[in-house]
Amino acid sequence: MEKSYRAELVGAFGCPIDENPTGVIEEAAFAAKGLNYRYLMIKVNDGDLEAAINGMKAFNMRGINCTIPHKVKVVQYLDELSEAAALVGAVNMIVNTDGHLWGDNTDGKGYMKSVRDAGVDVAGKNVTILGAGGAARAISVECALAGVKHITICNIVREQGEELVELLNTRTNAKADFVFWDKAIDIDPSTDILSNCTSVGLYPNCDQKPNINYDTVLPSMVVTDVIFNDPNSLFLQEARKRGAMTINGLGMLVNQAALNFKLWTGVDAPVELMVSTLRKEFGLDEE
Ligand code: NDP
């Protein structure tokens, strides 16, 4: 290719966005692969999404990540959706090919990879999911597409939980049930994988944990958390005390960033470097 002084632009639209570390790991990966790409953290307020999408097209940006509060609203501006994004009804990454916008949801795929990397096969398993927000939707849909047998959705807001259960039962092959989470709940002993998909425990509220009866967590369960800061969440600490294997949210974060890297550049992401960059960013190797 002829030398180009123009960088390919990617980035993230969100609000809040300042604390999001994705740019650090993507930029490290671009540098390692010798790619002239820039990843920009762009604050886009709630009412400005359409203008931002038009701006992205005008700047010929290669793509963008969408985070809070844009993941659902952005769908109306896209030309095409992946299967998972269409089912979830939310998009966290867009590829711009000459003005044609394709949206995917790589949150759930990043989660699945972190689980598989830990040696866990989800096919035919029973999964209990705490929460019914964006992460819960992405993860439960991806679990269903990967052949999970049964999914239990636990949520405080009944409508949101029941809507997700309906989606899973009518549009995927998995069977799903709803548990109204109005008090400390017991985890059903048939659960193989217990997944915290709530924001409980997220920094700076690291002293909080989801309201479950922890003595119903069994050593046979694999317990996962979407929380990546602190990766050693109280939820996972309690599960480990009961003998369960645990998987933190760092893998999900890095894996979805790696998937996005590949979708934008066509080049395999340097995943190990992305992991070590993130750990360094969070000061995790200094203890
Ligand atoms: P949403 O706001 O869409 O959903 C939050 C969920 O948490 C809802 O189901 C909500 O329940 C539930 N919740 C909030 N507070 C409580 C509580 N005190 N007790 C029980 N449930 C509660 O957020 P997202 O799904 O987008 O994000 C959730 C978390 O996942 C965030 O911490 C985010 O940082 C993390 N995340 C991590 C990723 C990674 O790569 N590791 C990727 C994406 C997200 P209700 O509806 O009843 O209010």
Tab-separated table of C-alpha atoms and ligand atoms in Angstrom:
chain	number	residue	atom	x	y	z
A	1	MET	CA	0.000	0.000	0.000
A	2	GLU	CA	1.160	3.542	-0.765
A	3	LYS	CA	2.195	5.588	2.252
A	4	SER	CA	-0.760	7.436	3.746
A	5	TYR	CA	-0.505	10.270	6.241
A	6	ARG	CA	-4.205	9.860	7.059
A	7	ALA	CA	-4.999	7.805	10.131
A	8	GLU	CA	-8.030	5.504	10.191
A	9	LEU	CA	-10.302	6.752	12.958
A	10	VAL	CA	-12.248	4.613	15.416
A	11	GLY	CA	-13.397	5.328	18.945
A	12	ALA	CA	-16.244	5.282	21.426
A	13	PHE	CA	-19.399	7.389	21.755
A	14	GLY	CA	-20.735	7.568	25.293
A	15	CYS	CA	-21.631	9.660	28.287
A	16	PRO	CA	-20.034	9.161	30.765
A	17	ILE	CA	-16.920	8.127	28.850
A	18	ASP	CA	-13.945	9.580	30.735
A	19	GLU	CA	-13.295	6.476	32.892
A	20	ASN	CA	-13.510	3.981	30.013
A	21	PRO	CA	-10.080	2.325	29.474
A	22	THR	CA	-10.836	0.816	26.028
A	23	GLY	CA	-8.830	3.437	24.122
A	24	VAL	CA	-5.653	2.553	25.993
A	25	ILE	CA	-5.821	-1.116	25.010
A	26	GLU	CA	-6.916	-0.487	21.406
A	27	GLU	CA	-4.165	2.110	20.867
A	28	ALA	CA	-1.545	-0.262	22.300
A	29	ALA	CA	-2.790	-2.977	19.944
A	30	PHE	CA	-2.694	-0.695	16.876
A	31	ALA	CA	0.873	0.358	17.714
A	32	ALA	CA	1.969	-3.258	18.215
A	33	LYS	CA	0.569	-4.245	14.820
A	34	GLY	CA	2.007	-1.132	13.088
A	35	LEU	CA	-1.454	0.093	12.095
A	36	ASN	CA	-2.054	3.801	11.544
A	37	TYR	CA	-5.304	3.885	13.532
A	38	ARG	CA	-6.423	6.239	16.301
A	39	TYR	CA	-9.015	5.380	18.987
A	40	LEU	CA	-10.794	8.442	20.398
A	41	MET	CA	-12.946	8.575	23.537
A	42	ILE	CA	-15.745	10.914	22.415
A	43	LYS	CA	-18.302	12.363	24.817
A	44	VAL	CA	-21.666	12.288	23.031
A	45	ASN	CA	-24.612	13.547	25.075
A	46	ASP	CA	-27.935	11.719	25.033
A	47	GLY	CA	-29.654	13.965	22.442
A	48	ASP	CA	-26.675	14.254	20.093
A	49	LEU	CA	-26.368	10.708	18.796
A	50	GLU	CA	-27.803	11.314	15.299
A	51	ALA	CA	-25.431	14.271	14.772
A	52	ALA	CA	-22.536	12.137	16.034
A	53	ILE	CA	-23.359	9.300	13.627
A	54	ASN	CA	-23.536	11.777	10.736
A	55	GLY	CA	-20.207	13.194	11.912
A	56	MET	CA	-18.711	9.716	11.977
A	57	LYS	CA	-19.763	9.236	8.347
A	58	ALA	CA	-18.526	12.716	7.352
A	59	PHE	CA	-15.129	11.977	8.929
A	60	ASN	CA	-15.022	8.601	7.139
A	61	MET	CA	-14.357	6.938	10.484
A	62	ARG	CA	-13.781	3.193	10.181
A	63	GLY	CA	-16.090	2.478	13.076
A	64	ILE	CA	-17.173	3.257	16.574
A	65	ASN	CA	-18.042	1.630	19.881
A	66	CYS	CA	-21.280	2.691	21.529
A	67	THR	CA	-21.703	2.668	25.256
A	68	ILE	CA	-24.107	4.167	27.811
A	69	PRO	CA	-26.658	5.633	26.869
A	70	HIS	CA	-26.500	4.919	23.109
A	71	LYS	CA	-26.492	1.127	22.678
A	72	VAL	CA	-30.217	0.786	21.944
A	73	LYS	CA	-30.960	4.139	20.308
A	74	VAL	CA	-28.153	3.762	17.764
A	75	VAL	CA	-29.894	0.805	16.070
A	76	GLN	CA	-32.237	3.129	14.098
A	77	TYR	CA	-29.270	4.743	12.299
A	78	LEU	CA	-27.720	1.498	11.049
A	79	ASP	CA	-28.085	-0.237	7.672
A	80	GLU	CA	-27.508	-3.810	8.867
A	81	LEU	CA	-27.267	-5.774	12.131
A	82	SER	CA	-25.539	-9.027	13.109
A	83	GLU	CA	-27.770	-11.868	14.322
A	84	ALA	CA	-26.855	-11.237	17.971
A	85	ALA	CA	-27.353	-7.465	17.720
A	86	ALA	CA	-30.769	-7.952	16.085
A	87	LEU	CA	-31.833	-10.331	18.877
A	88	VAL	CA	-30.383	-8.244	21.707
A	89	GLY	CA	-31.772	-5.018	20.225
A	90	ALA	CA	-28.545	-3.245	21.151
A	91	VAL	CA	-25.253	-2.512	19.428
A	92	ASN	CA	-21.885	-1.851	21.025
A	93	MET	CA	-19.801	-1.654	17.836
A	94	ILE	CA	-20.258	-0.347	14.294
A	95	VAL	CA	-18.213	-0.937	11.163
A	96	ASN	CA	-18.449	1.805	8.521
A	97	THR	CA	-17.784	0.482	5.017
A	98	ASP	CA	-18.024	3.410	2.582
A	99	GLY	CA	-21.041	4.809	4.429
A	100	HIS	CA	-22.756	1.440	4.999
A	101	LEU	CA	-23.118	1.005	8.768
A	102	TRP	CA	-23.138	-2.549	10.181
A	103	GLY	CA	-23.755	-3.064	13.897
A	104	ASP	CA	-22.766	-5.936	16.130
A	105	ASN	CA	-22.926	-6.725	19.828
A	106	THR	CA	-19.558	-8.069	20.922
A	107	ASP	CA	-20.221	-7.847	24.701
A	108	GLY	CA	-21.802	-11.300	24.774
A	109	LYS	CA	-19.209	-12.780	22.405
A	110	GLY	CA	-16.397	-11.375	24.580
A	111	TYR	CA	-18.024	-13.002	27.606
A	112	MET	CA	-18.386	-16.358	25.828
A	113	LYS	CA	-14.723	-16.321	24.838
A	114	SER	CA	-13.612	-15.640	28.413
A	115	VAL	CA	-15.720	-18.579	29.595
A	116	ARG	CA	-14.397	-20.870	26.857
A	117	ASP	CA	-10.820	-19.728	27.565
A	118	ALA	CA	-11.357	-20.929	31.149
A	119	GLY	CA	-12.169	-24.390	29.751
A	120	VAL	CA	-15.933	-24.192	30.298
A	121	ASP	CA	-18.294	-25.607	27.645
A	122	VAL	CA	-21.728	-23.961	27.924
A	123	ALA	CA	-23.649	-26.288	25.597
A	124	GLY	CA	-26.466	-28.108	27.413
A	125	LYS	CA	-25.810	-26.209	30.652
A	126	ASN	CA	-28.130	-24.345	33.059
A	127	VAL	CA	-27.251	-20.671	33.465
A	128	THR	CA	-28.523	-18.279	36.138
A	129	ILE	CA	-28.178	-14.603	35.268
A	130	LEU	CA	-28.415	-11.800	37.817
A	131	GLY	CA	-29.804	-8.679	36.109
A	132	ALA	CA	-31.696	-7.971	32.879
A	133	GLY	CA	-29.938	-4.836	31.552
A	134	GLY	CA	-27.713	-4.475	28.493
A	135	ALA	CA	-24.989	-6.878	29.631
A	136	ALA	CA	-27.539	-9.489	30.751
A	137	ARG	CA	-29.342	-9.287	27.388
A	138	ALA	CA	-26.125	-9.638	25.397
A	139	ILE	CA	-24.810	-12.522	27.523
A	140	SER	CA	-28.078	-14.462	27.736
A	141	VAL	CA	-28.667	-14.215	23.964
A	142	GLU	CA	-25.108	-15.345	23.219
A	143	CYS	CA	-25.503	-18.225	25.726
A	144	ALA	CA	-28.722	-19.264	23.950
A	145	LEU	CA	-27.033	-19.112	20.532
A	146	ALA	CA	-24.204	-21.277	21.947
A	147	GLY	CA	-26.635	-24.050	22.970
A	148	VAL	CA	-27.262	-23.366	26.657
A	149	LYS	CA	-30.226	-25.509	27.771
A	150	HIS	CA	-31.916	-23.330	30.386
A	151	ILE	CA	-31.537	-19.706	31.477
A	152	THR	CA	-32.929	-18.221	34.697
A	153	ILE	CA	-33.168	-14.423	34.699
A	154	CYS	CA	-33.278	-12.749	38.144
A	155	ASN	CA	-34.172	-9.061	38.214
A	156	ILE	CA	-35.612	-6.424	40.530
A	157	VAL	CA	-37.695	-4.719	37.836
A	158	ARG	CA	-40.208	-7.389	36.794
A	159	GLU	CA	-41.102	-6.008	33.329
A	160	GLN	CA	-37.479	-5.890	32.172
A	161	GLY	CA	-36.772	-9.438	33.378
A	162	GLU	CA	-39.970	-10.896	31.923
A	163	GLU	CA	-39.362	-9.196	28.582
A	164	LEU	CA	-35.917	-10.803	28.341
A	165	VAL	CA	-37.362	-14.224	29.253
A	166	GLU	CA	-40.012	-13.815	26.537
A	167	LEU	CA	-37.314	-12.915	23.991
A	168	LEU	CA	-35.240	-15.984	24.884
A	169	ASN	CA	-38.252	-18.333	24.830
A	170	THR	CA	-39.696	-17.100	21.546
A	171	ARG	CA	-36.606	-16.307	19.482
A	172	THR	CA	-33.955	-18.793	20.626
A	173	ASN	CA	-33.830	-22.539	21.299
A	174	ALA	CA	-33.069	-22.062	25.008
A	175	LYS	CA	-35.791	-22.294	27.663
A	176	ALA	CA	-35.932	-19.415	30.126
A	177	ASP	CA	-37.660	-18.559	33.420
A	178	PHE	CA	-37.950	-15.395	35.462
A	179	VAL	CA	-37.211	-15.066	39.199
A	180	PHE	CA	-38.475	-11.917	40.906
A	181	TRP	CA	-35.487	-10.604	42.873
A	182	ASP	CA	-37.230	-8.780	45.718
A	183	LYS	CA	-35.121	-10.249	48.547
A	184	ALA	CA	-31.979	-12.338	49.034
A	185	ILE	CA	-32.518	-15.225	46.616
A	186	ASP	CA	-31.310	-18.837	46.691
A	187	ILE	CA	-29.356	-20.035	43.640
A	188	ASP	CA	-31.005	-23.167	42.240
A	189	PRO	CA	-28.694	-26.182	42.785
A	190	SER	CA	-29.135	-27.206	39.120
A	191	THR	CA	-27.215	-24.064	38.086
A	192	ASP	CA	-23.962	-24.810	36.255
A	193	ILE	CA	-22.981	-21.192	35.532
A	194	LEU	CA	-23.934	-18.236	37.750
A	195	SER	CA	-23.341	-14.879	36.102
A	196	ASN	CA	-23.521	-11.456	37.753
A	197	CYS	CA	-24.679	-9.072	35.026
A	198	THR	CA	-25.690	-6.248	37.364
A	199	SER	CA	-23.605	-3.169	38.039
A	200	VAL	CA	-23.411	-4.065	41.754
A	201	GLY	CA	-19.783	-3.961	42.939
A	202	LEU	CA	-18.559	-1.625	40.205
A	203	TYR	CA	-15.876	0.863	41.316
A	204	PRO	CA	-16.182	2.929	43.515
A	205	ASN	CA	-18.827	0.678	45.170
A	206	CYS	CA	-16.430	-2.254	45.549
A	207	ASP	CA	-17.769	-3.011	49.059
A	208	GLN	CA	-21.137	-4.105	47.598
A	209	LYS	CA	-22.236	-7.490	46.295
A	210	PRO	CA	-25.441	-8.851	44.729
A	211	ASN	CA	-28.086	-9.795	47.294
A	212	ILE	CA	-28.103	-13.604	47.118
A	213	ASN	CA	-27.793	-16.331	49.746
A	214	TYR	CA	-24.131	-17.160	49.182
A	215	ASP	CA	-24.400	-20.473	50.990
A	216	THR	CA	-26.506	-21.716	48.043
A	217	VAL	CA	-23.465	-21.277	45.746
A	218	LEU	CA	-22.021	-24.771	45.247
A	219	PRO	CA	-18.444	-25.913	44.455
A	220	SER	CA	-19.773	-27.427	41.204
A	221	MET	CA	-20.795	-23.987	39.876
A	222	VAL	CA	-18.754	-21.714	37.619
A	223	VAL	CA	-19.311	-18.156	38.849
A	224	THR	CA	-18.674	-15.200	36.540
A	225	ASP	CA	-18.819	-11.424	36.945
A	226	VAL	CA	-19.136	-8.641	34.347
A	227	ILE	CA	-17.485	-6.256	36.798
A	228	PHE	CA	-13.895	-5.578	35.710
A	229	ASN	CA	-13.014	-2.863	38.171
A	230	ASP	CA	-12.362	-4.310	40.801
A	231	PRO	CA	-11.768	-7.645	39.010
A	232	ASN	CA	-11.541	-9.357	42.402
A	233	SER	CA	-15.134	-8.392	43.270
A	234	LEU	CA	-16.718	-9.321	46.589
A	235	PHE	CA	-19.184	-11.463	44.606
A	236	LEU	CA	-16.338	-13.592	43.222
A	237	GLN	CA	-14.576	-13.682	46.600
A	238	GLU	CA	-17.736	-15.083	48.238
A	239	ALA	CA	-18.113	-17.670	45.455
A	240	ARG	CA	-14.482	-18.781	45.821
A	241	LYS	CA	-15.005	-19.209	49.575
A	242	ARG	CA	-17.731	-21.770	48.664
A	243	GLY	CA	-15.307	-23.653	46.406
A	244	ALA	CA	-16.643	-22.387	43.065
A	245	MET	CA	-14.429	-21.647	40.075
A	246	THR	CA	-14.596	-17.930	39.193
A	247	ILE	CA	-14.093	-15.811	36.061
A	248	ASN	CA	-13.789	-12.015	36.340
A	249	GLY	CA	-14.876	-9.291	33.884
A	250	LEU	CA	-11.411	-8.442	32.525
A	251	GLY	CA	-11.512	-11.237	29.948
A	252	MET	CA	-14.882	-10.083	28.632
A	253	LEU	CA	-13.627	-6.506	28.305
A	254	VAL	CA	-10.418	-7.438	26.513
A	255	ASN	CA	-12.077	-10.060	24.295
A	256	GLN	CA	-14.747	-7.690	23.032
A	257	ALA	CA	-12.039	-5.079	22.382
A	258	ALA	CA	-10.058	-7.732	20.471
A	259	LEU	CA	-13.122	-8.716	18.417
A	260	ASN	CA	-13.745	-5.051	17.585
A	261	PHE	CA	-10.077	-4.654	16.556
A	262	LYS	CA	-10.391	-7.578	14.131
A	263	LEU	CA	-13.710	-6.354	12.685
A	264	TRP	CA	-12.265	-2.887	11.984
A	265	THR	CA	-8.774	-3.810	10.777
A	266	GLY	CA	-9.119	-7.378	9.485
A	267	VAL	CA	-5.976	-8.171	11.524
A	268	ASP	CA	-5.885	-10.607	14.464
A	269	ALA	CA	-5.642	-8.651	17.712
A	270	PRO	CA	-2.601	-9.057	20.000
A	271	VAL	CA	-4.774	-10.302	22.860
A	272	GLU	CA	-1.977	-10.990	25.375
A	273	LEU	CA	-0.634	-7.472	24.944
A	274	MET	CA	-4.145	-6.065	25.415
A	275	VAL	CA	-4.534	-8.050	28.657
A	276	SER	CA	-1.179	-6.898	30.031
A	277	THR	CA	-1.898	-3.281	29.019
A	278	LEU	CA	-5.208	-3.373	30.870
A	279	ARG	CA	-3.680	-4.984	33.958
A	280	LYS	CA	-0.970	-2.314	33.969
A	281	GLU	CA	-3.566	0.426	33.529
A	282	PHE	CA	-5.445	-0.870	36.583
A	283	GLY	CA	-2.225	-1.403	38.558
A	284	LEU	CA	-3.063	-5.089	38.972
A	285	ASP	CA	0.485	-6.400	38.766
A	286	GLU	CA	1.824	-4.116	41.480
A	287	GLU	CA	0.341	-5.981	44.470
B	1	NDP	P1	-27.718	-1.616	32.723
B	1	NDP	O1	-27.958	-0.318	33.415
B	1	NDP	O2	-28.327	-1.849	31.380
B	1	NDP	O3	-28.238	-2.825	33.664
B	1	NDP	C1	-27.919	-2.867	35.021
B	1	NDP	C2	-28.581	-4.086	35.648
B	1	NDP	O4	-28.159	-4.121	37.014
B	1	NDP	C3	-30.098	-4.051	35.638
B	1	NDP	O5	-30.606	-5.336	35.423
B	1	NDP	C4	-30.426	-3.590	37.060
B	1	NDP	O6	-31.655	-4.103	37.544
B	1	NDP	C5	-29.308	-4.251	37.833
B	1	NDP	N1	-29.059	-3.651	39.125
B	1	NDP	C6	-28.596	-2.396	39.382
B	1	NDP	N2	-28.489	-2.217	40.715
B	1	NDP	C7	-28.902	-3.379	41.293
B	1	NDP	C8	-28.984	-3.832	42.640
B	1	NDP	N3	-28.652	-3.052	43.678
B	1	NDP	N4	-29.419	-5.093	42.873
B	1	NDP	C9	-29.744	-5.906	41.842
B	1	NDP	N5	-29.676	-5.531	40.544
B	1	NDP	C10	-29.255	-4.284	40.280
B	1	NDP	O7	-26.154	-1.788	32.676
B	1	NDP	P2	-25.299	-2.775	31.753
B	1	NDP	O8	-26.020	-4.067	31.663
B	1	NDP	O9	-24.912	-2.089	30.502
B	1	NDP	O10	-23.975	-2.940	32.619
B	1	NDP	C11	-23.982	-3.718	33.806
B	1	NDP	C12	-22.565	-3.859	34.305
B	1	NDP	O11	-21.826	-4.614	33.361
B	1	NDP	C13	-21.832	-2.526	34.472
B	1	NDP	O12	-21.163	-2.557	35.711
B	1	NDP	C14	-20.829	-2.515	33.337
B	1	NDP	O13	-19.639	-1.863	33.699
B	1	NDP	C15	-20.569	-4.009	33.163
B	1	NDP	N6	-20.131	-4.335	31.819
B	1	NDP	C16	-18.931	-5.002	31.693
B	1	NDP	C17	-18.455	-5.328	30.460
B	1	NDP	C18	-17.151	-6.046	30.357
B	1	NDP	O14	-16.601	-6.085	29.252
B	1	NDP	N7	-16.653	-6.655	31.416
B	1	NDP	C19	-19.183	-4.995	29.221
B	1	NDP	C20	-20.467	-4.352	29.458
B	1	NDP	C21	-20.899	-4.023	30.725
B	1	NDP	P3	-33.090	-3.327	37.351
B	1	NDP	O15	-33.410	-3.352	35.912
B	1	NDP	O16	-34.014	-4.162	38.146
B	1	NDP	O17	-32.865	-1.939	37.883
